[in-house]
Amino acid sequence: MRHLIIACLALGLLGCGSEGKNDKKEGKTDEKTAVVEVNPVYLKKKDFPAGIPFRGKIHESWQYTDNSGDHIFFTAEEAPHETKAASGDNDRQMSAALYLYLLTKDADGNYKQEWNSVVEEKGCEFDLTCAFVDSSMKVTDLDHNGIAEMTVMYFLACRSDVSPSFCKLEMREGNNKYILEGNSWLKASDEDTFTVTEQNVNLANAPAIADEYEKIKYEFGRYKDEKSFAQAPPAFLSFARSHWIQFIQEKLGE
């Protein structure tokens, strides 16, 4: 009987020890997989870290933390300026550029460039548009996985008439990039009203329009397709679609 009691006590102690180890192991797993809540903070130009190399003039910047670290996402613009024609003659042309940067804080607490992207409009002999759409820059975590998405829109055009700009929406999450591209929406006459909706914004589903002028006008404010989002979480396309509609109206001269 004495030996039986000792054996039972030994098994009980082993059981308790095993349970404690499992609890600690589970706790570590939970800690590793914890999802950081992404709460972006608008970064004023006076608070932007010194010594960061970049081109252009800062347009907008956001600071945030996600599961991959501490980051600053910012955009910069190089205003339209005269450049010499590629042909080498004396004609002057206009050029401009847009820059996107992602910075990540290293172990020493310094921000280092993780990636950058440039969009250029060169050799324009007419009116040049090359600009980020104000307030369109967003940092989100739509799929709640602790990795932020960065979204921005911009207009590009070289025109001598009242025609819409080319518009592009870019959304990035890690190494993945998703895009929508099409035309801005311009008010061509006093009778025009903005009729772009989530149901008709995708030109891949556009109705057949025989009249060429009406067909061109119908393309105002709409993007060509949603193919880039085919493998993206559904929340990404839903956000991008509504974001496009919110910011696609272009006002010349502003």
Short mmCIF file of C-alpha atoms in Angstrom, two decimals:
data_model
loop_
_atom_site.label_atom_id
_atom_site.label_comp_id
_atom_site.label_asym_id
_atom_site.label_seq_id
_atom_site.Cartn_x
_atom_site.Cartn_y
_atom_site.Cartn_z
CA MET A 1 0.00 0.00 0.00
CA ARG A 2 2.84 2.35 0.92
CA HIS A 3 4.46 1.77 -2.49
CA LEU A 4 1.13 2.41 -4.22
CA ILE A 5 0.66 5.77 -2.44
CA ILE A 6 4.21 6.88 -3.34
CA ALA A 7 3.63 5.93 -7.00
CA CYS A 8 0.38 7.91 -7.10
CA LEU A 9 2.05 10.95 -5.55
CA ALA A 10 4.88 10.72 -8.08
CA LEU A 11 2.45 10.57 -10.99
CA GLY A 12 0.54 13.53 -9.58
CA LEU A 13 3.68 15.61 -9.34
CA LEU A 14 4.69 14.69 -12.87
CA GLY A 15 1.23 15.62 -14.06
CA CYS A 16 1.40 19.01 -12.39
CA GLY A 17 4.85 19.67 -13.81
CA SER A 18 3.72 18.69 -17.27
CA GLU A 19 0.65 20.91 -17.05
CA GLY A 20 2.76 23.90 -15.99
CA LYS A 21 5.12 23.38 -18.90
CA ASN A 22 2.23 23.22 -21.34
CA ASP A 23 0.76 26.41 -19.92
CA LYS A 24 4.07 28.23 -20.39
CA LYS A 25 4.45 26.86 -23.90
CA GLU A 26 0.94 27.93 -24.83
CA GLY A 27 1.57 31.34 -23.30
CA LYS A 28 4.67 31.80 -25.45
CA THR A 29 2.74 30.83 -28.57
CA ASP A 30 0.02 33.34 -27.81
CA GLU A 31 2.62 36.03 -27.23
CA LYS A 32 4.34 35.32 -30.55
CA THR A 33 1.14 35.36 -32.54
CA ALA A 34 -0.37 38.42 -30.86
CA VAL A 35 -1.58 40.89 -33.49
CA VAL A 36 -0.47 44.48 -33.04
CA GLU A 37 -3.25 47.00 -33.50
CA VAL A 38 -2.30 49.48 -36.22
CA ASN A 39 -3.02 53.06 -35.13
CA PRO A 40 -1.38 55.47 -37.61
CA VAL A 41 -0.46 58.96 -36.42
CA TYR A 42 -0.12 61.91 -38.78
CA LEU A 43 3.46 63.13 -38.67
CA LYS A 44 3.96 66.87 -38.88
CA LYS A 45 6.85 68.07 -40.99
CA LYS A 46 8.56 69.60 -37.96
CA ASP A 47 8.56 66.16 -36.28
CA PHE A 48 9.97 64.30 -39.27
CA PRO A 49 13.28 62.57 -38.36
CA ALA A 50 16.38 64.51 -39.36
CA GLY A 51 18.98 63.03 -41.66
CA ILE A 52 16.61 60.95 -43.79
CA PRO A 53 17.63 61.20 -47.48
CA PHE A 54 14.78 61.63 -49.94
CA ARG A 55 13.92 63.51 -53.10
CA GLY A 56 11.30 66.20 -53.56
CA LYS A 57 9.27 68.02 -50.93
CA ILE A 58 7.31 66.07 -48.32
CA HIS A 59 3.62 65.92 -49.17
CA GLU A 60 2.30 63.77 -46.32
CA SER A 61 3.69 61.30 -43.77
CA TRP A 62 2.29 58.79 -41.28
CA GLN A 63 3.96 57.01 -38.38
CA TYR A 64 2.70 53.62 -37.21
CA THR A 65 3.63 50.32 -35.58
CA ASP A 66 2.61 46.87 -36.82
CA ASN A 67 3.87 43.30 -36.36
CA SER A 68 6.86 44.01 -38.61
CA GLY A 69 8.11 46.98 -36.56
CA ASP A 70 7.93 50.76 -36.28
CA HIS A 71 7.50 52.60 -39.58
CA ILE A 72 7.06 55.93 -41.32
CA PHE A 73 5.26 55.97 -44.65
CA PHE A 74 5.59 59.25 -46.53
CA THR A 75 5.18 60.77 -49.94
CA ALA A 76 7.08 63.60 -51.60
CA GLU A 77 6.56 65.66 -54.73
CA GLU A 78 8.94 67.25 -57.20
CA ALA A 79 6.96 70.17 -58.60
CA PRO A 80 6.67 70.72 -62.37
CA HIS A 81 9.83 72.34 -63.68
CA GLU A 82 11.39 73.13 -67.04
CA THR A 83 13.66 70.55 -68.63
CA LYS A 84 15.50 70.51 -71.90
CA ALA A 85 13.87 68.56 -74.73
CA ALA A 86 15.30 65.10 -75.34
CA SER A 87 15.88 66.01 -79.00
CA GLY A 88 18.50 68.52 -77.90
CA ASP A 89 16.84 71.53 -79.52
CA ASN A 90 15.97 74.73 -77.70
CA ASP A 91 12.39 73.78 -76.87
CA ARG A 92 11.59 73.69 -73.17
CA GLN A 93 9.45 70.99 -71.68
CA MET A 94 7.95 70.35 -68.25
CA SER A 95 8.67 67.40 -65.98
CA ALA A 96 7.64 66.37 -62.47
CA ALA A 97 7.89 63.36 -60.16
CA LEU A 98 6.19 61.69 -57.21
CA TYR A 99 8.00 59.65 -54.57
CA LEU A 100 6.80 57.04 -52.08
CA TYR A 101 8.98 55.92 -49.17
CA LEU A 102 8.70 53.41 -46.34
CA LEU A 103 11.07 53.75 -43.39
CA THR A 104 11.61 51.13 -40.67
CA LYS A 105 13.20 51.72 -37.27
CA ASP A 106 16.29 49.57 -36.66
CA ALA A 107 17.64 48.08 -33.41
CA ASP A 108 19.49 51.32 -32.68
CA GLY A 109 16.31 53.39 -32.92
CA ASN A 110 17.18 54.95 -36.28
CA TYR A 111 14.83 54.97 -39.26
CA LYS A 112 16.21 53.31 -42.39
CA GLN A 113 14.66 53.16 -45.85
CA GLU A 114 12.92 49.85 -46.52
CA TRP A 115 11.73 50.70 -50.03
CA ASN A 116 10.96 53.61 -52.30
CA SER A 117 9.03 54.10 -55.53
CA VAL A 118 9.03 56.89 -58.11
CA VAL A 119 6.39 58.00 -60.63
CA GLU A 120 7.45 60.48 -63.31
CA GLU A 121 5.77 62.60 -65.95
CA LYS A 122 8.39 63.87 -68.41
CA GLY A 123 8.67 65.97 -71.56
CA CYS A 124 5.30 67.70 -71.40
CA GLU A 125 4.86 70.62 -73.78
CA PHE A 126 1.40 71.51 -72.46
CA ASP A 127 -0.20 71.73 -69.01
CA LEU A 128 1.40 69.19 -66.70
CA THR A 129 -0.38 67.45 -63.83
CA CYS A 130 1.64 65.19 -61.56
CA ALA A 131 0.27 65.20 -58.02
CA PHE A 132 -0.93 63.06 -55.16
CA VAL A 133 -4.63 63.32 -54.47
CA ASP A 134 -4.94 65.30 -51.24
CA SER A 135 -6.11 63.28 -48.21
CA SER A 136 -6.10 60.00 -50.18
CA MET A 137 -3.11 58.63 -48.27
CA LYS A 138 -4.22 56.01 -45.72
CA VAL A 139 -2.63 53.42 -43.43
CA THR A 140 -4.97 50.57 -42.47
CA ASP A 141 -5.10 46.96 -41.34
CA LEU A 142 -8.22 45.83 -43.15
CA ASP A 143 -7.64 42.09 -42.71
CA HIS A 144 -6.60 42.47 -39.04
CA ASN A 145 -3.41 40.45 -39.44
CA GLY A 146 -1.11 42.98 -37.78
CA ILE A 147 0.54 44.02 -41.08
CA ALA A 148 -0.40 47.49 -42.32
CA GLU A 149 -1.64 48.36 -45.79
CA MET A 150 -0.65 51.69 -47.34
CA THR A 151 -2.93 53.31 -49.90
CA VAL A 152 -2.35 56.39 -52.04
CA MET A 153 -3.83 57.91 -55.22
CA TYR A 154 -2.34 60.29 -57.77
CA PHE A 155 -3.22 62.13 -60.99
CA LEU A 156 -0.98 62.30 -64.09
CA ALA A 157 -1.65 64.30 -67.26
CA CYS A 158 -0.10 66.32 -70.05
CA ARG A 159 -2.99 68.10 -71.77
CA SER A 160 -3.94 71.12 -73.77
CA ASP A 161 -7.70 70.69 -73.38
CA VAL A 162 -10.26 69.87 -70.70
CA SER A 163 -9.80 66.13 -70.44
CA PRO A 164 -9.46 63.88 -67.40
CA SER A 165 -6.15 62.85 -65.88
CA PHE A 166 -4.90 59.33 -65.68
CA CYS A 167 -5.50 58.17 -62.10
CA LYS A 168 -3.88 55.36 -60.18
CA LEU A 169 -4.64 53.90 -56.76
CA GLU A 170 -1.84 51.88 -55.17
CA MET A 171 -2.29 49.67 -52.11
CA ARG A 172 0.70 47.86 -50.58
CA GLU A 173 0.90 45.22 -47.88
CA GLY A 174 4.41 43.88 -47.34
CA ASN A 175 5.71 42.79 -50.75
CA ASN A 176 2.24 42.71 -52.28
CA LYS A 177 0.95 45.59 -54.39
CA TYR A 178 -2.60 46.05 -55.67
CA ILE A 179 -3.69 48.73 -58.15
CA LEU A 180 -6.70 50.36 -59.74
CA GLU A 181 -6.13 52.65 -62.72
CA GLY A 182 -8.37 54.66 -64.98
CA ASN A 183 -9.53 58.25 -65.47
CA SER A 184 -10.36 61.06 -63.12
CA TRP A 185 -13.84 62.56 -63.24
CA LEU A 186 -14.19 66.11 -64.59
CA LYS A 187 -17.30 68.22 -64.83
CA ALA A 188 -17.53 68.93 -68.57
CA SER A 189 -20.69 71.07 -68.36
CA ASP A 190 -23.12 72.49 -65.82
CA GLU A 191 -25.49 69.63 -66.55
CA ASP A 192 -22.98 66.95 -65.59
CA THR A 193 -23.51 65.18 -62.30
CA PHE A 194 -21.26 62.65 -60.64
CA THR A 195 -22.87 59.26 -61.24
CA VAL A 196 -20.01 56.88 -60.40
CA THR A 197 -21.10 54.24 -57.91
CA GLU A 198 -19.73 50.97 -56.57
CA GLN A 199 -22.05 49.20 -59.00
CA ASN A 200 -20.75 50.91 -62.16
CA VAL A 201 -17.18 52.00 -61.34
CA ASN A 202 -15.58 48.93 -62.97
CA LEU A 203 -15.29 49.42 -66.76
CA ALA A 204 -14.85 45.67 -67.21
CA ASN A 205 -18.61 45.49 -66.60
CA ALA A 206 -19.49 48.59 -68.66
CA PRO A 207 -22.57 48.53 -70.89
CA ALA A 208 -22.17 48.75 -74.66
CA ILE A 209 -22.31 52.41 -75.73
CA ALA A 210 -22.55 53.14 -79.47
CA ASP A 211 -22.00 56.89 -79.39
CA GLU A 212 -18.24 57.55 -79.21
CA TYR A 213 -18.57 60.81 -77.24
CA GLU A 214 -20.90 59.23 -74.68
CA LYS A 215 -18.58 56.27 -74.38
CA ILE A 216 -15.62 58.53 -73.61
CA LYS A 217 -17.64 60.49 -71.06
CA TYR A 218 -18.77 57.27 -69.42
CA GLU A 219 -15.13 56.37 -68.78
CA PHE A 220 -14.67 59.50 -66.65
CA GLY A 221 -14.12 58.52 -63.03
CA ARG A 222 -13.97 54.78 -63.65
CA TYR A 223 -11.15 52.22 -63.59
CA LYS A 224 -10.46 49.57 -66.21
CA ASP A 225 -10.67 46.41 -64.07
CA GLU A 226 -10.12 44.80 -60.66
CA LYS A 227 -7.77 42.00 -61.77
CA SER A 228 -4.97 43.13 -59.48
CA PHE A 229 -7.13 42.34 -56.45
CA ALA A 230 -7.99 38.78 -57.54
CA GLN A 231 -5.85 37.19 -54.81
CA ALA A 232 -6.30 39.95 -52.21
CA PRO A 233 -8.50 39.67 -49.11
CA PRO A 234 -12.06 40.83 -49.99
CA ALA A 235 -11.78 43.76 -47.59
CA PHE A 236 -8.96 45.23 -49.71
CA LEU A 237 -11.05 45.58 -52.86
CA SER A 238 -14.07 46.84 -50.97
CA PHE A 239 -11.95 49.58 -49.40
CA ALA A 240 -10.12 50.44 -52.64
CA ARG A 241 -13.37 50.69 -54.59
CA SER A 242 -15.02 53.09 -52.16
CA HIS A 243 -11.75 55.03 -51.75
CA TRP A 244 -11.54 55.52 -55.51
CA ILE A 245 -15.07 56.87 -55.66
CA GLN A 246 -14.42 59.23 -52.76
CA PHE A 247 -11.34 60.87 -54.31
CA ILE A 248 -11.71 60.50 -58.08
CA GLN A 249 -13.29 63.90 -58.78
CA GLU A 250 -10.66 66.26 -60.18
CA LYS A 251 -10.96 70.03 -60.06
CA LEU A 252 -8.72 71.84 -62.50
CA GLY A 253 -6.94 74.93 -61.27
CA GLU A 254 -6.86 73.83 -57.64
#
